[in-house]
mmCIF file of C-alpha atoms and ligand atoms in Angstrom:
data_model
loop_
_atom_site.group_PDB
_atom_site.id
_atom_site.type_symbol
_atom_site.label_atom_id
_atom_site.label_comp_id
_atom_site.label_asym_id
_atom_site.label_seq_id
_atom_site.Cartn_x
_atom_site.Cartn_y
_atom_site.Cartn_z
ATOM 1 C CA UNK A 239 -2.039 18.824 4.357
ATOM 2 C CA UNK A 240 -0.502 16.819 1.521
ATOM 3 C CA UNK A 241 -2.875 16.289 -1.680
ATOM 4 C CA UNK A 242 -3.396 13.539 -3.700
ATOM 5 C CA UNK A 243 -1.613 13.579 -7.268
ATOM 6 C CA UNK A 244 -2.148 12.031 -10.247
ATOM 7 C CA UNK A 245 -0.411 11.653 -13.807
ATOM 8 C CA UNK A 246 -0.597 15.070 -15.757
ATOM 9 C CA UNK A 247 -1.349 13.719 -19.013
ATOM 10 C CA UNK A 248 -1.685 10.309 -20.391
ATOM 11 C CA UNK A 249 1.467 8.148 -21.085
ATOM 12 C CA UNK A 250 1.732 4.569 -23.342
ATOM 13 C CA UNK A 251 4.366 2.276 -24.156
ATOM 14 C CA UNK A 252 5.132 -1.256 -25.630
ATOM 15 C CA UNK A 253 6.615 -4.439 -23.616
ATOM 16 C CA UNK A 254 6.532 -7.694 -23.622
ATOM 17 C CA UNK A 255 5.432 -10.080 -20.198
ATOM 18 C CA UNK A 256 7.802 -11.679 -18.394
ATOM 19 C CA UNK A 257 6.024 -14.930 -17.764
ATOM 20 C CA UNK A 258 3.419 -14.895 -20.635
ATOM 21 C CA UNK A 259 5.900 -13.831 -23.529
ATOM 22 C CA UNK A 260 2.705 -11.921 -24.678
ATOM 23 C CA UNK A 261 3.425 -8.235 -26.800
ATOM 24 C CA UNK A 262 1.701 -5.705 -24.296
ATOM 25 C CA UNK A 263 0.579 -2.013 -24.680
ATOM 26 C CA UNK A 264 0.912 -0.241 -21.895
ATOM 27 C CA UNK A 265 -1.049 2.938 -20.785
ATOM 28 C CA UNK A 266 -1.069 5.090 -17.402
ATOM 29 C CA UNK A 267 -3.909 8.017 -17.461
ATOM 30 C CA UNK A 268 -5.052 10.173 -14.939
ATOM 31 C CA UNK A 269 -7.585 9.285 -12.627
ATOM 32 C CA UNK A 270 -9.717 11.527 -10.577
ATOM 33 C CA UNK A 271 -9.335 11.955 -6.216
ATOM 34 C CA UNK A 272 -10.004 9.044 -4.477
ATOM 35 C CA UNK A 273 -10.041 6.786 -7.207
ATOM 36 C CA UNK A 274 -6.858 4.869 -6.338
ATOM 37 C CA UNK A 275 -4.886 3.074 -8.855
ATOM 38 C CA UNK A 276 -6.883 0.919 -11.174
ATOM 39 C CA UNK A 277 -5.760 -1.689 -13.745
ATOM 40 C CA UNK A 278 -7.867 -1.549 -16.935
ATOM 41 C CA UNK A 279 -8.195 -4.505 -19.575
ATOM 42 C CA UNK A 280 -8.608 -2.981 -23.208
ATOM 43 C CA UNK A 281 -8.815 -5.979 -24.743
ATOM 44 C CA UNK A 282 -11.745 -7.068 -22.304
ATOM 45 C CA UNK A 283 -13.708 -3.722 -23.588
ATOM 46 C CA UNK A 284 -12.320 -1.704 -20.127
ATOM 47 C CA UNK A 285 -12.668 -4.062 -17.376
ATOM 48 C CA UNK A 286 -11.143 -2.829 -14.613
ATOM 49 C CA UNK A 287 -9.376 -4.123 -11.297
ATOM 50 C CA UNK A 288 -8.931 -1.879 -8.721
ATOM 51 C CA UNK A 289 -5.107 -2.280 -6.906
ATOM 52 C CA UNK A 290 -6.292 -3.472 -3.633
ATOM 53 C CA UNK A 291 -5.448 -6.480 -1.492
ATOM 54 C CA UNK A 292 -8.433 -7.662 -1.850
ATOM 55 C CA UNK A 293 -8.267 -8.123 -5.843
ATOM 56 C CA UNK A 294 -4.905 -10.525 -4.855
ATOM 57 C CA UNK A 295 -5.282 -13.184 -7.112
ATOM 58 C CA UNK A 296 -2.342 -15.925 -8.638
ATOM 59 C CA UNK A 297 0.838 -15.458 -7.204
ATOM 60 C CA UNK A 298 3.346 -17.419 -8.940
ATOM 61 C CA UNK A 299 6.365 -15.646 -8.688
ATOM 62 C CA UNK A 300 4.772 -12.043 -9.274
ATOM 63 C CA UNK A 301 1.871 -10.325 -7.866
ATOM 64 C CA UNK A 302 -1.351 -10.975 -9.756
ATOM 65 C CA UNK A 303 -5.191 -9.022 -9.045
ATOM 66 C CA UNK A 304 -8.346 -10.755 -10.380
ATOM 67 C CA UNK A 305 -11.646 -9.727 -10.132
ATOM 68 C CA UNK A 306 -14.532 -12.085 -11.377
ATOM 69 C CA UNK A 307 -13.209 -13.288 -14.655
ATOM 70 C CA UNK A 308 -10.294 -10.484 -15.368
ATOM 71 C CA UNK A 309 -6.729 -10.880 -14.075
ATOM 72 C CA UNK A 310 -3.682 -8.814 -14.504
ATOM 73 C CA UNK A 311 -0.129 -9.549 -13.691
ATOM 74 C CA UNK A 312 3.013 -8.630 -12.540
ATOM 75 C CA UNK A 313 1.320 -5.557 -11.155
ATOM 76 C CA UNK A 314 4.230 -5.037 -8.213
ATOM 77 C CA UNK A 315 7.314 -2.573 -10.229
ATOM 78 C CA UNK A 316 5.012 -0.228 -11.463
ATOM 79 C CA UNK A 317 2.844 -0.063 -8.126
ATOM 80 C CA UNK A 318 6.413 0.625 -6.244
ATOM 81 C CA UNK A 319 7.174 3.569 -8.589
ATOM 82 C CA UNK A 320 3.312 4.916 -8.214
ATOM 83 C CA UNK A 321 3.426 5.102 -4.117
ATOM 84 C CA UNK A 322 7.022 6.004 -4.156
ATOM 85 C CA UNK A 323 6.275 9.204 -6.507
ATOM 86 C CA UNK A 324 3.731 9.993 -4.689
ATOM 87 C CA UNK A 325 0.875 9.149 -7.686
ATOM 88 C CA UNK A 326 -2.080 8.524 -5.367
ATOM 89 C CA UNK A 327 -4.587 7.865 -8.709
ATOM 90 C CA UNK A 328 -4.205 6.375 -11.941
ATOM 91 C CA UNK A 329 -5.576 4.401 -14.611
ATOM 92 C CA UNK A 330 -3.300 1.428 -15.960
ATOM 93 C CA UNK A 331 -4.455 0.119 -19.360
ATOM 94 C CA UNK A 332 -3.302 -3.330 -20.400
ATOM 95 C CA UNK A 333 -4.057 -4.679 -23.904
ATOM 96 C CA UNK A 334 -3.106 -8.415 -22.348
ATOM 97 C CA UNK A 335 -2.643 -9.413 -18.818
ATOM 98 C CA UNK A 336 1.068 -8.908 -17.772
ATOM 99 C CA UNK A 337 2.220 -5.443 -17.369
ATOM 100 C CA UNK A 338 4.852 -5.515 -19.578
ATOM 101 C CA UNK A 339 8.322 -6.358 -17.596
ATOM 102 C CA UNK A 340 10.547 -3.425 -18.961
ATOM 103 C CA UNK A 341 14.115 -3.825 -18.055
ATOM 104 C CA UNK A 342 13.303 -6.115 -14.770
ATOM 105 C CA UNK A 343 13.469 -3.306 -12.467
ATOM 106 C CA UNK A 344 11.022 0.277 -12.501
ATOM 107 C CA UNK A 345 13.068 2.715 -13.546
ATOM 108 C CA UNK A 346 11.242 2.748 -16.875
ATOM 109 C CA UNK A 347 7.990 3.224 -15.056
ATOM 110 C CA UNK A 348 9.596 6.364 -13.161
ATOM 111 C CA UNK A 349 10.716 7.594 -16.631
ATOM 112 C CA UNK A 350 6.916 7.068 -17.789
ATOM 113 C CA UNK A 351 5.690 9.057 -14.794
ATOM 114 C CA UNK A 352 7.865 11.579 -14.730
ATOM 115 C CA UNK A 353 7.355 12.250 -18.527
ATOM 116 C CA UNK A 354 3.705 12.211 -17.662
ATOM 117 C CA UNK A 355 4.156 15.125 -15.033
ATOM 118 C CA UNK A 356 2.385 14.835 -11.893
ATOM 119 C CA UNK A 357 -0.643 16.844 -10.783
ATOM 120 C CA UNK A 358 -1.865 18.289 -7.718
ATOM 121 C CA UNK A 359 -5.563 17.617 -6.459
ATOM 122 C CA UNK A 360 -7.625 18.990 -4.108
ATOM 123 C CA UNK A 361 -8.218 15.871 -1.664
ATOM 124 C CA UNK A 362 -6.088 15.163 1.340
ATOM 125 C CA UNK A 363 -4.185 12.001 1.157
ATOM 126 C CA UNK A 364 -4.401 9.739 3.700
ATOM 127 C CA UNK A 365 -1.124 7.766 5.276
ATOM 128 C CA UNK A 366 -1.942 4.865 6.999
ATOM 129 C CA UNK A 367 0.642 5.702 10.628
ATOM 130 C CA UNK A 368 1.446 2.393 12.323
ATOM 131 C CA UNK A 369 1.052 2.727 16.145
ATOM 132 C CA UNK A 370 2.248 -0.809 17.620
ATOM 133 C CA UNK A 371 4.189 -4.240 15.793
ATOM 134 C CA UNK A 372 2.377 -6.121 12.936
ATOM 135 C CA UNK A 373 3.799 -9.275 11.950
ATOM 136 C CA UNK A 374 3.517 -12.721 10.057
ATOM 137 C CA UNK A 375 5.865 -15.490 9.939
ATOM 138 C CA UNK A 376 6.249 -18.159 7.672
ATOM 139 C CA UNK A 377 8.816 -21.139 9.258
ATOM 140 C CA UNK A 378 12.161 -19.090 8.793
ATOM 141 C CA UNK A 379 10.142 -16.434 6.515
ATOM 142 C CA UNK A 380 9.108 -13.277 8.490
ATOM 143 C CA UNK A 381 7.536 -9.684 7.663
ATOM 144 C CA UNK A 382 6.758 -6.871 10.226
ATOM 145 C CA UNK A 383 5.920 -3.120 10.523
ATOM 146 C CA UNK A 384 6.866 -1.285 13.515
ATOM 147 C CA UNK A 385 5.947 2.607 14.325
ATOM 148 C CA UNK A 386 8.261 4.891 12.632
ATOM 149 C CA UNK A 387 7.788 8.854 12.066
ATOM 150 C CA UNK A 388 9.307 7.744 8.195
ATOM 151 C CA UNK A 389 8.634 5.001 5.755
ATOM 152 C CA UNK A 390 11.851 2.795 6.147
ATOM 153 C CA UNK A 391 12.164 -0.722 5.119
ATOM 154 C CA UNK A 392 14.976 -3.139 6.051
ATOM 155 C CA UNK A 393 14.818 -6.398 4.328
ATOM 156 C CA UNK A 394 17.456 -9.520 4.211
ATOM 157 C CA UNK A 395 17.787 -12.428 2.170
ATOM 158 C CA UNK A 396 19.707 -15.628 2.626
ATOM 159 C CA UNK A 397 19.919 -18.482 -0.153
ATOM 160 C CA UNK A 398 22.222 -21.072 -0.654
ATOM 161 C CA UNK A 399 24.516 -19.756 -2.958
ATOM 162 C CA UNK A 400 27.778 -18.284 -2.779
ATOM 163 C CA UNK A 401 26.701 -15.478 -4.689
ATOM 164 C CA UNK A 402 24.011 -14.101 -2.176
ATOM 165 C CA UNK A 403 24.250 -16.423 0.911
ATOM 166 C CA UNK A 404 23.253 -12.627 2.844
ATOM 167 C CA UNK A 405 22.515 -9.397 1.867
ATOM 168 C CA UNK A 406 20.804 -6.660 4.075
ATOM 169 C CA UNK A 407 19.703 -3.346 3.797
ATOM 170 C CA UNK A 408 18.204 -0.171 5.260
ATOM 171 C CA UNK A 409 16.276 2.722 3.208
ATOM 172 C CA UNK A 410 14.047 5.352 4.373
ATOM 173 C CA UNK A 411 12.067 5.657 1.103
ATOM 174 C CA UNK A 412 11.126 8.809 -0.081
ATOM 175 C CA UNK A 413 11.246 9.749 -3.482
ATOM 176 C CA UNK A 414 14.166 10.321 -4.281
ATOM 177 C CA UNK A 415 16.030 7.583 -2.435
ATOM 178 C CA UNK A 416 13.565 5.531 -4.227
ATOM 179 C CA UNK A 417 14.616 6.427 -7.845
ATOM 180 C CA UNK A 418 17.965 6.554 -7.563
ATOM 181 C CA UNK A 419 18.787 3.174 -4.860
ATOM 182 C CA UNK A 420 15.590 0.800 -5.335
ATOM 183 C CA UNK A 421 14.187 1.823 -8.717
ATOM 184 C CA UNK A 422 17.183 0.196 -11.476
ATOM 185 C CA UNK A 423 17.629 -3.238 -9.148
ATOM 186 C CA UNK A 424 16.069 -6.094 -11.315
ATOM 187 C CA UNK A 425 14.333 -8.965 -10.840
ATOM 188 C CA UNK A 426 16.501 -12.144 -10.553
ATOM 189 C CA UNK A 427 16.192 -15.484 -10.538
ATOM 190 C CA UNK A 428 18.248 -18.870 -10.945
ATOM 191 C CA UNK A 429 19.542 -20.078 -13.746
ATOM 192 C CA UNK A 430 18.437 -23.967 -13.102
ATOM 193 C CA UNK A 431 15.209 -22.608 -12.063
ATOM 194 C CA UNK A 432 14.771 -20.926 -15.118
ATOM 195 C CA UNK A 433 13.961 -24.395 -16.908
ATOM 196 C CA UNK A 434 11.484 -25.077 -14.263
ATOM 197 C CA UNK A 435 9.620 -22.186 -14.492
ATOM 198 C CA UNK A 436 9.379 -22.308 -18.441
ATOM 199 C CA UNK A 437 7.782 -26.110 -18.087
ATOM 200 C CA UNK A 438 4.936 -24.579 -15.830
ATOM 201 C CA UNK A 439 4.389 -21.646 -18.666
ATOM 202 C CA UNK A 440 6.415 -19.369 -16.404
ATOM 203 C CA UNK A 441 9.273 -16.841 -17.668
ATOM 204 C CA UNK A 442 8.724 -17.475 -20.897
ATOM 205 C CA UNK A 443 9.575 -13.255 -22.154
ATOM 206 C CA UNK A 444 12.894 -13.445 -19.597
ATOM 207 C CA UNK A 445 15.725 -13.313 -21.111
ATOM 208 C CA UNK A 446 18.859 -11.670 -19.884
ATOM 209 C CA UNK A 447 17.684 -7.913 -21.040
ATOM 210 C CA UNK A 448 14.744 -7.991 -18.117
ATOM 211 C CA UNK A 449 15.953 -10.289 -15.737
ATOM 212 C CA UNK A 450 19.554 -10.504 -13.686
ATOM 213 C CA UNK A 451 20.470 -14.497 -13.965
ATOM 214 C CA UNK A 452 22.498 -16.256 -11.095
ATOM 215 C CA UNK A 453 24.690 -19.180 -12.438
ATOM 216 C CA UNK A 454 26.694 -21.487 -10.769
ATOM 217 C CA UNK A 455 29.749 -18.888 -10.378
ATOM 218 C CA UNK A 456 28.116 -15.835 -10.878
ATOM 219 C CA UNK A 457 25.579 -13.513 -13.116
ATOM 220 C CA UNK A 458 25.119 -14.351 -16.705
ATOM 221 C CA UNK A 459 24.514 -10.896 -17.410
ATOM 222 C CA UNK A 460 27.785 -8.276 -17.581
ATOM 223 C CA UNK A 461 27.661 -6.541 -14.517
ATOM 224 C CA UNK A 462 25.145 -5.646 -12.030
ATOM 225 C CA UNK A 463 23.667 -2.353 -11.281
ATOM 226 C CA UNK A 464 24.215 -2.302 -7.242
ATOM 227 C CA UNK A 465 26.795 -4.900 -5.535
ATOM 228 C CA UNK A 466 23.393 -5.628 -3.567
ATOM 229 C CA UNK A 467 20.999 -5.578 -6.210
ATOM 230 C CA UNK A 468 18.995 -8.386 -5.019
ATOM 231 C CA UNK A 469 18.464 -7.610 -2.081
ATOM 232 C CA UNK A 470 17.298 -3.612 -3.709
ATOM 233 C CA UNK A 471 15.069 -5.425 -5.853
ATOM 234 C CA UNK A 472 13.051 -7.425 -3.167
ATOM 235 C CA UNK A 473 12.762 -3.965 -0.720
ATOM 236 C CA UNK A 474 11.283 -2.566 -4.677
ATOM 237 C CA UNK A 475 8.664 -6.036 -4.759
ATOM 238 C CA UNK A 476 7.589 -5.277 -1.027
ATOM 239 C CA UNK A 477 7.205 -1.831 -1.620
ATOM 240 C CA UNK A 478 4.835 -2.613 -4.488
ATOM 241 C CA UNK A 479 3.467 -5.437 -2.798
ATOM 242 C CA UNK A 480 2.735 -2.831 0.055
ATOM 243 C CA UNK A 481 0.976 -0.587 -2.183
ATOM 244 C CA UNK A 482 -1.984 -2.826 -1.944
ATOM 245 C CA UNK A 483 -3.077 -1.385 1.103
ATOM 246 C CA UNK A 484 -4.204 1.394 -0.684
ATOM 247 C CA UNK A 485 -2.082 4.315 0.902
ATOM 248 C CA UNK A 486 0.875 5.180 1.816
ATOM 249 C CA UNK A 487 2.422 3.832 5.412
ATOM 250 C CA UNK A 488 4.129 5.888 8.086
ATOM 251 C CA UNK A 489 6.423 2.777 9.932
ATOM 252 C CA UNK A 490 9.594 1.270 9.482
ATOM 253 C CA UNK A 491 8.946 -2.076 7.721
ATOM 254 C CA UNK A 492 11.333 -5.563 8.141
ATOM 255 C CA UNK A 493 11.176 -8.525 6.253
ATOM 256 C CA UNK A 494 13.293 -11.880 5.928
ATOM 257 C CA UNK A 495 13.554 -13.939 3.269
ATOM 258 C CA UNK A 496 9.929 -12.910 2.136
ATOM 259 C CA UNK A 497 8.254 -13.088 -1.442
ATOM 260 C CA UNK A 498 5.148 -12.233 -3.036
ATOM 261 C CA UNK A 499 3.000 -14.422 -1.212
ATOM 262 C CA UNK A 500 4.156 -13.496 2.660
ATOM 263 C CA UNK A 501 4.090 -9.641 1.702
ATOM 264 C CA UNK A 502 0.732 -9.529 -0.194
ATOM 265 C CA UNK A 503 -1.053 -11.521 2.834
ATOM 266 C CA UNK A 504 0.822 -9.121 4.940
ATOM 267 C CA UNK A 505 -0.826 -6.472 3.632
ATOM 268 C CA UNK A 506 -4.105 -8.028 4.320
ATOM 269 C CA UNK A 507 -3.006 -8.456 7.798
ATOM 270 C CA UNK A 508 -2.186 -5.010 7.990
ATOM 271 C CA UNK A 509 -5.488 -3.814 7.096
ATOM 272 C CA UNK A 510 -7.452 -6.291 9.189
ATOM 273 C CA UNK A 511 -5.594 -4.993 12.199
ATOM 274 C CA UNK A 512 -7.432 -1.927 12.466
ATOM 275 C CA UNK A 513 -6.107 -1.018 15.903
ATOM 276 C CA UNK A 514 -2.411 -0.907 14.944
ATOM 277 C CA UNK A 515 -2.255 1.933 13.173
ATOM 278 C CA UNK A 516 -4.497 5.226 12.391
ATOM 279 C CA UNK A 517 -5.439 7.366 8.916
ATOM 280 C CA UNK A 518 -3.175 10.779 9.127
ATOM 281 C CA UNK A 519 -3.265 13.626 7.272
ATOM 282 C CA UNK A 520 0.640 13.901 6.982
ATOM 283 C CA UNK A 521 3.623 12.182 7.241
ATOM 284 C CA UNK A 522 4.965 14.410 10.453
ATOM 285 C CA UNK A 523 2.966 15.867 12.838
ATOM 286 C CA UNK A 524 2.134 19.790 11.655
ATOM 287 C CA UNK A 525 4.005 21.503 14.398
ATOM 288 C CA UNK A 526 7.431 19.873 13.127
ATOM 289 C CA UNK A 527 6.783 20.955 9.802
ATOM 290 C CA UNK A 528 6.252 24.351 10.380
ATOM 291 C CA UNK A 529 8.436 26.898 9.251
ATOM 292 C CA UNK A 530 10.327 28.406 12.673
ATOM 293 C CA UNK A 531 9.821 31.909 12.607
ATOM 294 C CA UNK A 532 13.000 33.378 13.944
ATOM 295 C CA UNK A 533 12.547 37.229 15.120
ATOM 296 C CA UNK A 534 14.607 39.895 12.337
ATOM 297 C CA UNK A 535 17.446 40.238 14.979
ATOM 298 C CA UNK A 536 18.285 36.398 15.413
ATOM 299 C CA UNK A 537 17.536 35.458 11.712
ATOM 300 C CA UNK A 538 20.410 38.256 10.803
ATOM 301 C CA UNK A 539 22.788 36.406 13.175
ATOM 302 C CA UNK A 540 22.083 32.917 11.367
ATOM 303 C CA UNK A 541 22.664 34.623 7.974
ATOM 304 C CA UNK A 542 25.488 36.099 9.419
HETATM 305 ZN ZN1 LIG B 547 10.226 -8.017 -8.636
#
């Protein structure tokens, strides 16, 4: 059996949005079993949004949750470092509506957690273990899980630009591949989009210190992080868009040219589709995960 965790102690920090401009304090707390993570507005005296996908509410180039009246954005970095660390529960306090944007990418957020500490509880988590194909498609936009004894995702992206015309990649996330391959890859966007955006009341805290920014002939910013970083940083959004299905999946996950709005209503998909997968208890069945007990003479000869 693997047990659900939580933070060991409660964490804050300061930020800014990256489509609001607004100052943000951030907070992640511990939160008991079966609790989930759950997005908390102190400056609406503790509303709270639990980080489901059915609290999906404006997605305008991030992943937003609203329940009744309360909203919270850009919810889909940090939720990517919670399920790939392994933090089942948590509370996420928000003293405005963004989560603050960080660098662009969640590495911060894995420093946060880690300085938290993680703890151990009691309860069994739960992996959601795909058992036949789940898919969407949107014209040349398509997302799919398939049955995998890991949790892989390959994802591609094609735009017209010279800079990223293609890029594709493989990752069987666990946490560690997840910190050091997916976690630093920032968000990016287009420089004459940028403009755009900032007319509807979008991007209005980017700036080149949270966001990678694709000119004509290449990146306004001094280097990149990964020769592929765009392509890291959308398998980093569909992991945390993924997250909304409430636990952790068991299949190998491919997506082209997706965004926020084909992976979130994936999700949904995934979870109305109740015979395509089953609730485990761990990620491998128990007999492969046993120790093999070799007898004293044949142990000897593999020290040996
Ligand atoms: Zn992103």
């Amino acid at each position: 059996m693997h047990g659900q965790r939580t933070l060991r102690r409660s964490i804050s920090c300061a930020g800014i949005g990256l489509h609001s401009g607004h100052k943000v304090t951030l907070s992640l707390r511990p939160a008991s079993a079966n609790s989930g993570i759950r997005f908390r507005r102190s400056d609406l005296g503790g509303l709270e949004i639990p980080a489901t996908v059915s609290h999906v509410g404006g997605i305008n180039h991030a992943t937003g949750l609203a329940r009744d009246a309360v909203t919270v954005d850009t919810v889909e970095h940090l939720l990517a470092a919670f399920v790939s660390l392994g933090v089942d529960n948590a509370i996420v306090e928000l003293s405005s509506p963004e989560v603050p944007i960080m660098d662009g990418s969640a590495a911060p957020f894995v420093y946060l957690i880690q300085e938290a500490g993680i703890k151990q509880l009691s309860a069994a988590r739960r992996y959601l273990k795909v058992l036949r194909p789940i898919s969407i498609s949107r014209g040349d936009k398509r997302i799919a899980l398939y049955p995998s004894d890991h949790f892989k995702v390959t994802y591609s992206i094609a735009f017209d630009h010279p800079l990223l015309r293609h890029q594709s990649r493989t990752i069987r996330v666990t946490e560690e591949s997840f910190v050091e391959e997916i976690a630093p890859a920032r968000t990016f966007g287009f420089l004459e989009e940028v403009e755009m955006m900032r007319q509807q009341g979008l991007a209005l805290g980017g700036s080149l210190e949270n966001a990678v920014v694709i000119g004509d002939t290449g990146v306004l910013n001094n280097a990149l992080r990964f020769e592929d970083e765009f392509v890291r940083h959308k398998i980093l959004d569909v992991i945390g868009d993924m997250a909304l299905v409430g636990r952790p999946i068991i299949g190998h996950l491919i997506a082209h040219r997706g965004g926020h709005a084909l992976h979130t209503a994936f999700a949904g998909r995934v979870l109305e589709e109740t015979d395509a997968w089953t609730l485990v208890d761990a990620p491998v069945a128990p007999a492969a995960t046993s120790p093999v007990i070799l007898p004293v003479k044949d142990a000897v000869r593999v020290v040996n």
